[in-house]
Short mmCIF file of N, CA, C and O in Angstrom, two decimals:
data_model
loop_
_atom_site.label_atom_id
_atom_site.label_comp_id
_atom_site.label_asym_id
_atom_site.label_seq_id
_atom_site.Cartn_x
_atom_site.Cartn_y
_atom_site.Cartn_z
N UNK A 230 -10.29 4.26 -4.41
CA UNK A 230 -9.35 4.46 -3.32
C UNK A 230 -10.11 4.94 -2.11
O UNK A 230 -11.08 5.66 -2.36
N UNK A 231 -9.82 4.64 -0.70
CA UNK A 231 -10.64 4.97 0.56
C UNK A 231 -9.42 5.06 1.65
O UNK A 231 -8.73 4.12 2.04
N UNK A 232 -9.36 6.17 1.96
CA UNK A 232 -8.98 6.23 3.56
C UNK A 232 -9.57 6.51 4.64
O UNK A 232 -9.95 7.64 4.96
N UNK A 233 -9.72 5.39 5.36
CA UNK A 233 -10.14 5.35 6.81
C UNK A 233 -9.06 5.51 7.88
O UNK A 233 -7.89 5.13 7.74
N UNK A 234 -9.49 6.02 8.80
CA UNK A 234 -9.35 6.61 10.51
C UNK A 234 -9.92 6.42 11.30
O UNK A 234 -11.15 6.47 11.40
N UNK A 235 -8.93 6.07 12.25
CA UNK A 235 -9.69 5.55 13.43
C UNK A 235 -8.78 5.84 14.81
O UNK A 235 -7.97 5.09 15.35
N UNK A 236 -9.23 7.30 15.22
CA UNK A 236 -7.95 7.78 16.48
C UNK A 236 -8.28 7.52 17.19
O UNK A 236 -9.43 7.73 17.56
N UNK A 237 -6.79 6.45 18.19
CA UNK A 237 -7.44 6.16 19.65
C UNK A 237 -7.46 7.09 20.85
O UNK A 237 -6.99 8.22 21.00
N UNK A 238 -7.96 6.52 21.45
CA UNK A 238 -8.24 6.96 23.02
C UNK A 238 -7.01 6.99 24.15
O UNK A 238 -6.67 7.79 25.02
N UNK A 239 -6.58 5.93 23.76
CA UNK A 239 -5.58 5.38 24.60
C UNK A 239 -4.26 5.95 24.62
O UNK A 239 -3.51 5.72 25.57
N UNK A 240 -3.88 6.79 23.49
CA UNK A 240 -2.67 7.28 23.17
C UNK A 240 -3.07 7.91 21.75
O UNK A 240 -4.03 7.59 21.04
N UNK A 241 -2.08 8.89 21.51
CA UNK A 241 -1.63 9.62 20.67
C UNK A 241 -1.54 9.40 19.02
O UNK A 241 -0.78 9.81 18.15
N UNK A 242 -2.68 8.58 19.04
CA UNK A 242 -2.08 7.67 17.34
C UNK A 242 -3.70 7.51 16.86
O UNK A 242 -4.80 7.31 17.38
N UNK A 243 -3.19 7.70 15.72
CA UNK A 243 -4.51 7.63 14.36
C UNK A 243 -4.05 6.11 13.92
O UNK A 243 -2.90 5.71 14.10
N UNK A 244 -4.95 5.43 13.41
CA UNK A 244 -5.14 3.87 12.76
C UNK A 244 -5.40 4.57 11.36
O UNK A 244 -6.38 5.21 10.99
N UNK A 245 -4.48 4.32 10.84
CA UNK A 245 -4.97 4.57 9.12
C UNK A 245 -5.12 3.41 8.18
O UNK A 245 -4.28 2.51 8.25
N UNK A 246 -5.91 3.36 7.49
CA UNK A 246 -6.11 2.16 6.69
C UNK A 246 -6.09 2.88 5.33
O UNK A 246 -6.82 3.85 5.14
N UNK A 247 -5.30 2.44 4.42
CA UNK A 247 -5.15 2.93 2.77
C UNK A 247 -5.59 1.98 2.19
O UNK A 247 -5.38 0.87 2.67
N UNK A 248 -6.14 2.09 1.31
CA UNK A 248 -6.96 1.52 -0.03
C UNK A 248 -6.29 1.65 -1.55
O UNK A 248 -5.88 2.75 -1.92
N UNK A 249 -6.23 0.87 -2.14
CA UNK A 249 -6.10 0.88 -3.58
C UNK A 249 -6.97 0.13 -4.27
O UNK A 249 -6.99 -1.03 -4.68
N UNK A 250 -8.03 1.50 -4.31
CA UNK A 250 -8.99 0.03 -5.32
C UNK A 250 -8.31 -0.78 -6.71
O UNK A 250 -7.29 -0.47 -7.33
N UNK A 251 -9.22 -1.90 -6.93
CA UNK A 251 -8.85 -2.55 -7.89
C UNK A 251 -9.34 -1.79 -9.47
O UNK A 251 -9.42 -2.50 -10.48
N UNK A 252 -9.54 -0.80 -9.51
CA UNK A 252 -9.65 -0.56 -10.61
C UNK A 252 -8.32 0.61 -10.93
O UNK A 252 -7.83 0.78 -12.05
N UNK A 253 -8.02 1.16 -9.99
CA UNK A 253 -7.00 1.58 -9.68
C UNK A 253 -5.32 1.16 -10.18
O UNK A 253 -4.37 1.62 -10.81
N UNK A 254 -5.78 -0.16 -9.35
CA UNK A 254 -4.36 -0.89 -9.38
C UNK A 254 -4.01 -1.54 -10.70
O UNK A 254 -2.88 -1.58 -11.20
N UNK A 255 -5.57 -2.25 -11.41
CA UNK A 255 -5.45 -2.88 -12.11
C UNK A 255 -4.65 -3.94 -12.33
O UNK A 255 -4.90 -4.80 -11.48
N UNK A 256 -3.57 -4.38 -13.28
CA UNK A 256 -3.51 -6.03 -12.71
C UNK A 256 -2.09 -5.78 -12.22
O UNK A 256 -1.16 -6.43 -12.69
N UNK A 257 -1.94 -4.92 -11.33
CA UNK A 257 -0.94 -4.72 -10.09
C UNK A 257 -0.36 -5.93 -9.42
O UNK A 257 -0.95 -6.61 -8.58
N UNK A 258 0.98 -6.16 -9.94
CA UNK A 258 1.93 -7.39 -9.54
C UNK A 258 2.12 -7.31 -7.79
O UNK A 258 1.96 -8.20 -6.96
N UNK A 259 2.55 -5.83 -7.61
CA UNK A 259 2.40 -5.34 -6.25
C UNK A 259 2.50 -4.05 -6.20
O UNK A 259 2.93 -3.39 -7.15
N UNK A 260 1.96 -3.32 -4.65
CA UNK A 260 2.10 -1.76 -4.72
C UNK A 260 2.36 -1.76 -3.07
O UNK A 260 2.14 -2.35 -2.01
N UNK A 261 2.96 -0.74 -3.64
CA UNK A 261 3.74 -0.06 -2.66
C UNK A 261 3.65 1.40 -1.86
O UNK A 261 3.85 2.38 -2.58
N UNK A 262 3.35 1.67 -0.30
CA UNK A 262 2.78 2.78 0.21
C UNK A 262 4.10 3.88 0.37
O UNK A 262 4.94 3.43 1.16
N UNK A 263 4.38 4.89 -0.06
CA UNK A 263 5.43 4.72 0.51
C UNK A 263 5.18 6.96 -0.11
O UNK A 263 4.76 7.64 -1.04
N UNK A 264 5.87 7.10 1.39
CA UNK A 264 5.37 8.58 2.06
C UNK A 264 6.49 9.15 2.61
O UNK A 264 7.59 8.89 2.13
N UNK A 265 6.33 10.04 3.73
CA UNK A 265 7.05 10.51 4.37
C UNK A 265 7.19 9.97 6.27
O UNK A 265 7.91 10.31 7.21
N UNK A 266 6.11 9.05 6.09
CA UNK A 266 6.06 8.35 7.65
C UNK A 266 7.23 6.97 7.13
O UNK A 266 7.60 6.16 7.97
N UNK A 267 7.60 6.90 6.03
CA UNK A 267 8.41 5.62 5.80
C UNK A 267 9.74 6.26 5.02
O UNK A 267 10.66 5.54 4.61
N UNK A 268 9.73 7.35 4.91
CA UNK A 268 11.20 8.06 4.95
C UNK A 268 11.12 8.15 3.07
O UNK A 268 12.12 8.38 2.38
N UNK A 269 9.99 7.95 2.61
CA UNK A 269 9.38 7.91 0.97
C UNK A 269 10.97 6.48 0.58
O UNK A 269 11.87 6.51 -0.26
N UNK A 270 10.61 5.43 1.66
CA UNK A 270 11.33 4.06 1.39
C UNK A 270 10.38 3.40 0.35
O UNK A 270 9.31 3.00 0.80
N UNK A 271 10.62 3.23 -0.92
CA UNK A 271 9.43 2.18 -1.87
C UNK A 271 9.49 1.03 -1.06
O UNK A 271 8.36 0.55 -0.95
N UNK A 272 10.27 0.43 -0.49
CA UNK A 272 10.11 -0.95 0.01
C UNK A 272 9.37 -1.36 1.77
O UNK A 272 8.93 -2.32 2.40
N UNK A 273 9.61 0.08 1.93
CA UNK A 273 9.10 -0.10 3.04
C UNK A 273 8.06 -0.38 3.53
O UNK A 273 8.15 -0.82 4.68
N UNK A 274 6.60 -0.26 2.93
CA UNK A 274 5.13 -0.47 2.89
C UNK A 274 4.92 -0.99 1.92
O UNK A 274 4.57 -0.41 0.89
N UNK A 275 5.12 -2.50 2.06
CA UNK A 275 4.35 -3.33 0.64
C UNK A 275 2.70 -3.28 1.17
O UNK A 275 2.39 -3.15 2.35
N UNK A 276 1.89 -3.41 0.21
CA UNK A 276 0.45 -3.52 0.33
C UNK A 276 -0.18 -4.80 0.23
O UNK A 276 0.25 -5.57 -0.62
N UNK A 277 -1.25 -5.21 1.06
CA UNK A 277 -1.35 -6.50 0.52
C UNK A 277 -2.71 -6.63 -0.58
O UNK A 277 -3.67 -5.86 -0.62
N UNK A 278 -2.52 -7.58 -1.26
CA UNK A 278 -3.70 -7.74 -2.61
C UNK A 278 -4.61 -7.99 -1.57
O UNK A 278 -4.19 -8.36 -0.47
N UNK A 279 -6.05 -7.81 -1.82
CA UNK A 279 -7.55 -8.33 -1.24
C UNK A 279 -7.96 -9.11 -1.93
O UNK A 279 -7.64 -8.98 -3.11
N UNK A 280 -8.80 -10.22 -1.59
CA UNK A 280 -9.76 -11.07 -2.28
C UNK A 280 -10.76 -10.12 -3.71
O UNK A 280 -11.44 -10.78 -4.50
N UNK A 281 -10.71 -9.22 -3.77
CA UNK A 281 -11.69 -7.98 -4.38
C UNK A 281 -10.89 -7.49 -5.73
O UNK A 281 -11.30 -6.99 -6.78
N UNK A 282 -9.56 -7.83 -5.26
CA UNK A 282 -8.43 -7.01 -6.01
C UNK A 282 -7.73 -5.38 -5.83
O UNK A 282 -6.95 -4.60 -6.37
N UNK A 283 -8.47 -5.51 -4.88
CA UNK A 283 -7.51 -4.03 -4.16
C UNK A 283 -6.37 -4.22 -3.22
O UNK A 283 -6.18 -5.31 -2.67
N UNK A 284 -5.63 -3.21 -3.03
CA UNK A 284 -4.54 -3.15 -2.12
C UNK A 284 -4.88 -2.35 -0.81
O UNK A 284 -5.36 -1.22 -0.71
N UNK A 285 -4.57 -3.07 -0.01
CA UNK A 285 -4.40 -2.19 1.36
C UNK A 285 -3.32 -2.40 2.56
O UNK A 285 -2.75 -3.48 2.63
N UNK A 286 -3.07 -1.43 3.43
CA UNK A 286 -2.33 -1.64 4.22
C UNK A 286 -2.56 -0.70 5.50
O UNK A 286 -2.71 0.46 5.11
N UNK A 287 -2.63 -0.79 6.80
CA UNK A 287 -2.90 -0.42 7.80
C UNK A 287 -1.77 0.24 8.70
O UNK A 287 -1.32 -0.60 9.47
N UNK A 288 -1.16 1.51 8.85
CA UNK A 288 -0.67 2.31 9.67
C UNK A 288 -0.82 3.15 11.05
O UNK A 288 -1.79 3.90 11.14
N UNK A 289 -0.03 3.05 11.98
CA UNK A 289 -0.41 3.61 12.96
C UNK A 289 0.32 4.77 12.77
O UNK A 289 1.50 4.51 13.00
N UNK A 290 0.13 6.25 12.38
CA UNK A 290 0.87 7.53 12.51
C UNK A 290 0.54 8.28 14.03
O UNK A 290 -0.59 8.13 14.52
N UNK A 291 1.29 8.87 14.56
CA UNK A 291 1.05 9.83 15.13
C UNK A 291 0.29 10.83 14.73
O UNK A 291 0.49 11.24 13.58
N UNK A 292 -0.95 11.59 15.70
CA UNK A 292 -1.63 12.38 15.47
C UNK A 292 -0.93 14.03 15.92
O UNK A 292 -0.22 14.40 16.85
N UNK A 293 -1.46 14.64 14.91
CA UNK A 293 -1.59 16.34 15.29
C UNK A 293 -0.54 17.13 14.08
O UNK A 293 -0.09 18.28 14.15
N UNK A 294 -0.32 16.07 12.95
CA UNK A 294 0.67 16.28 11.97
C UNK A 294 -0.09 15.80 10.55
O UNK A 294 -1.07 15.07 10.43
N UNK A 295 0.58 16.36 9.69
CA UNK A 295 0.14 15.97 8.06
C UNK A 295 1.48 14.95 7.59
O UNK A 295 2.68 14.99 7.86
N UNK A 296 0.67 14.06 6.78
CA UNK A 296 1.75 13.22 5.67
C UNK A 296 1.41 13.11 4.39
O UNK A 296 0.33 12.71 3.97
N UNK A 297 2.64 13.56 3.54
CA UNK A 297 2.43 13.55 2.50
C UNK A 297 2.68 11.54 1.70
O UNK A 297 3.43 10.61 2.03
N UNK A 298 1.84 11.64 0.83
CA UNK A 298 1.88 9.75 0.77
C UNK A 298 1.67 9.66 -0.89
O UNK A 298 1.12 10.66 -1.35
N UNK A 299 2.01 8.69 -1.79
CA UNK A 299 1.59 7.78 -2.66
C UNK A 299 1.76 6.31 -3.04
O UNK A 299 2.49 5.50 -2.47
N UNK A 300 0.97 6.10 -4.09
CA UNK A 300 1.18 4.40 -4.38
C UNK A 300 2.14 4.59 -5.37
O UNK A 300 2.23 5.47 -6.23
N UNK A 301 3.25 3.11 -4.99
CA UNK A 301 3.59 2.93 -6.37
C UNK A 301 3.49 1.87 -7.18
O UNK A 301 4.68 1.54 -7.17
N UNK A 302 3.13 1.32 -7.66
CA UNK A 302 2.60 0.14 -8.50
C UNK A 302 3.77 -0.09 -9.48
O UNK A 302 4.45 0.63 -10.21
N UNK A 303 3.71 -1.62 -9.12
CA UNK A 303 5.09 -2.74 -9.04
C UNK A 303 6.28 -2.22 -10.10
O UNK A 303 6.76 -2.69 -11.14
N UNK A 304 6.58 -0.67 -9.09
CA UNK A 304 7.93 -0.04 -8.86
C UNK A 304 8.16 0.65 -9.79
O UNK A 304 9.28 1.15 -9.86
N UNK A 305 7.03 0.95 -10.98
CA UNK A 305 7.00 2.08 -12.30
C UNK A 305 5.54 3.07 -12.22
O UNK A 305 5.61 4.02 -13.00
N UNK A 306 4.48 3.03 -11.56
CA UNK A 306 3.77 3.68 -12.05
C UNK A 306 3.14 4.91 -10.55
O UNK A 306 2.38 4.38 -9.73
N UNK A 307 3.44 6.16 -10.36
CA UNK A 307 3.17 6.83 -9.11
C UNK A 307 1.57 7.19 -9.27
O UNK A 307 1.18 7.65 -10.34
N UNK A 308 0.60 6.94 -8.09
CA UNK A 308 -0.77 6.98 -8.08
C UNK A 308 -0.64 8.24 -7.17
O UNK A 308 0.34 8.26 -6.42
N UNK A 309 -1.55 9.35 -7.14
CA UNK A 309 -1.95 10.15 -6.55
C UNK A 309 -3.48 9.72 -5.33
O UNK A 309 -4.19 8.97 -6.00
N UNK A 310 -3.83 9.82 -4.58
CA UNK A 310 -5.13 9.28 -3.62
C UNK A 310 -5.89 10.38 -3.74
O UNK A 310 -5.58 11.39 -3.11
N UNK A 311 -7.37 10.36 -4.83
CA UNK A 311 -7.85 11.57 -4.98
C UNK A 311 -8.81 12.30 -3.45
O UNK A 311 -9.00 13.47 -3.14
N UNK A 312 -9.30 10.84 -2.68
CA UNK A 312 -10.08 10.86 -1.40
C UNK A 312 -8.97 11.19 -0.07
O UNK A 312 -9.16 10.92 1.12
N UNK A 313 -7.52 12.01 -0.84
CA UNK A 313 -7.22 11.87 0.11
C UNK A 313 -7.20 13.25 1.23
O UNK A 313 -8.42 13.29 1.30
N UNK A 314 -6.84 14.21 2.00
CA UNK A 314 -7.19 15.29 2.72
C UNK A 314 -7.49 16.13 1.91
O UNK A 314 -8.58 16.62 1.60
N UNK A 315 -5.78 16.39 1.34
CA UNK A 315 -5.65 17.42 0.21
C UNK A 315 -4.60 17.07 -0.31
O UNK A 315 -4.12 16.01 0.08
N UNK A 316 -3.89 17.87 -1.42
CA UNK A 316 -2.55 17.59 -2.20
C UNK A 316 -1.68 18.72 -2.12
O UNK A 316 -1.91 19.93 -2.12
N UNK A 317 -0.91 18.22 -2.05
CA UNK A 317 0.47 19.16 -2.00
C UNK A 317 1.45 19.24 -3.18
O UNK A 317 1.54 18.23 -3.88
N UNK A 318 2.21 20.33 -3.50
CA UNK A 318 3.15 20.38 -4.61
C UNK A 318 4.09 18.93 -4.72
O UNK A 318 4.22 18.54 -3.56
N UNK A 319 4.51 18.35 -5.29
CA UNK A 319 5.44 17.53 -5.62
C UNK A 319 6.69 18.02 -6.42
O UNK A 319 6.41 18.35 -7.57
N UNK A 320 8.37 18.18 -6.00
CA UNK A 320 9.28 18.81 -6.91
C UNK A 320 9.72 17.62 -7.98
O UNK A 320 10.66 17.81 -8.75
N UNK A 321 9.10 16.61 -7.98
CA UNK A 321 9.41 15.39 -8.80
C UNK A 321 8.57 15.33 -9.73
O UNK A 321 7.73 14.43 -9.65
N UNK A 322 8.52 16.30 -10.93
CA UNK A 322 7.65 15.33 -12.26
C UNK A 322 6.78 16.50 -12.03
O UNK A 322 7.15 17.51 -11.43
N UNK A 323 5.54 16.32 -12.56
CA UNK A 323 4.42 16.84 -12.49
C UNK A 323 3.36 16.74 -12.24
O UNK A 323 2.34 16.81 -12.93
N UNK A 324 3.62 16.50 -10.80
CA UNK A 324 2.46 15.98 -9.93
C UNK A 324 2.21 16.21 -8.51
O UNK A 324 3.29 16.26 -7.92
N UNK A 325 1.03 16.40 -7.56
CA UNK A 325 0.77 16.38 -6.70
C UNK A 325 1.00 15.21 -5.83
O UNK A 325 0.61 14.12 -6.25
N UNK A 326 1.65 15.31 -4.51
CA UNK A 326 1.67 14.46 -3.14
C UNK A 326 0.09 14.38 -2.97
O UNK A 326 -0.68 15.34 -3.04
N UNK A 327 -0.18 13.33 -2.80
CA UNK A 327 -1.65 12.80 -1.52
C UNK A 327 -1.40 13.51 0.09
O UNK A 327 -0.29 13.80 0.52
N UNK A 328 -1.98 13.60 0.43
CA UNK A 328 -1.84 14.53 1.95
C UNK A 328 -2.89 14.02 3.18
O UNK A 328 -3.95 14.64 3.11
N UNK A 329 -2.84 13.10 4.20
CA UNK A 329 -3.62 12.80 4.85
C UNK A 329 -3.08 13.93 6.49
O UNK A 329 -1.95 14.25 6.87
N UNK A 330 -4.41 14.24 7.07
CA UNK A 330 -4.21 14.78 7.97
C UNK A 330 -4.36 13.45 9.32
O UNK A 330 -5.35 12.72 9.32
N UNK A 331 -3.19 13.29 10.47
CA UNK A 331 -3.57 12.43 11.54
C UNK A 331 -3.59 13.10 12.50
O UNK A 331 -3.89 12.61 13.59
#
């Protein structure tokens, strides 16, 4: 898994790029980004497959705020992003939110 950043100049916004590696996803029908910048909508951030077999998808967030984020893989399995800022409590299950800072 890899998250890249890339804050512009021009305005107020971080370029985020999310990763799901393929070993990750494994043979992932589809996955899904889905956080608190998408209202934690599963449908709202489909990911697309790579030639490689990873998933990715590219966001513009506003900067100077945290989001809490995970994958969900084709709509049963929740991934945590270990590269990701930090993690936060989750009241669902027993598990940590992914946490990117923009």
């Amino acid at each position: 898994m890899s998250l890249k950043k890339k804050f512009l100049k021009s305005k107020p916004v971080c370029k985020v790029t999310f990763v799901l590696a393929k070993e990750q996803a494994k043979d992932a029908g589809n996955v899904g980004l889905v956080g608190e910048f998408n209202d934690w909508d599963i449908d709202a951030t489909p990911m697309r497959r790579q030639k490689d077999g990873s998933f990715s998808v590219t966001l513009d967030l506003p900067t100077g705020r945290e989001y809490q984020f995970r994958y969900l893989i084709d709509g049963e399995i929740w991934i945590s992003d270990p590269e990701s800022d930090k993690h936060a409590f989750s009241p669902f299950g027993d598990c940590e939110n992914s946490v990117i800072t923009a």
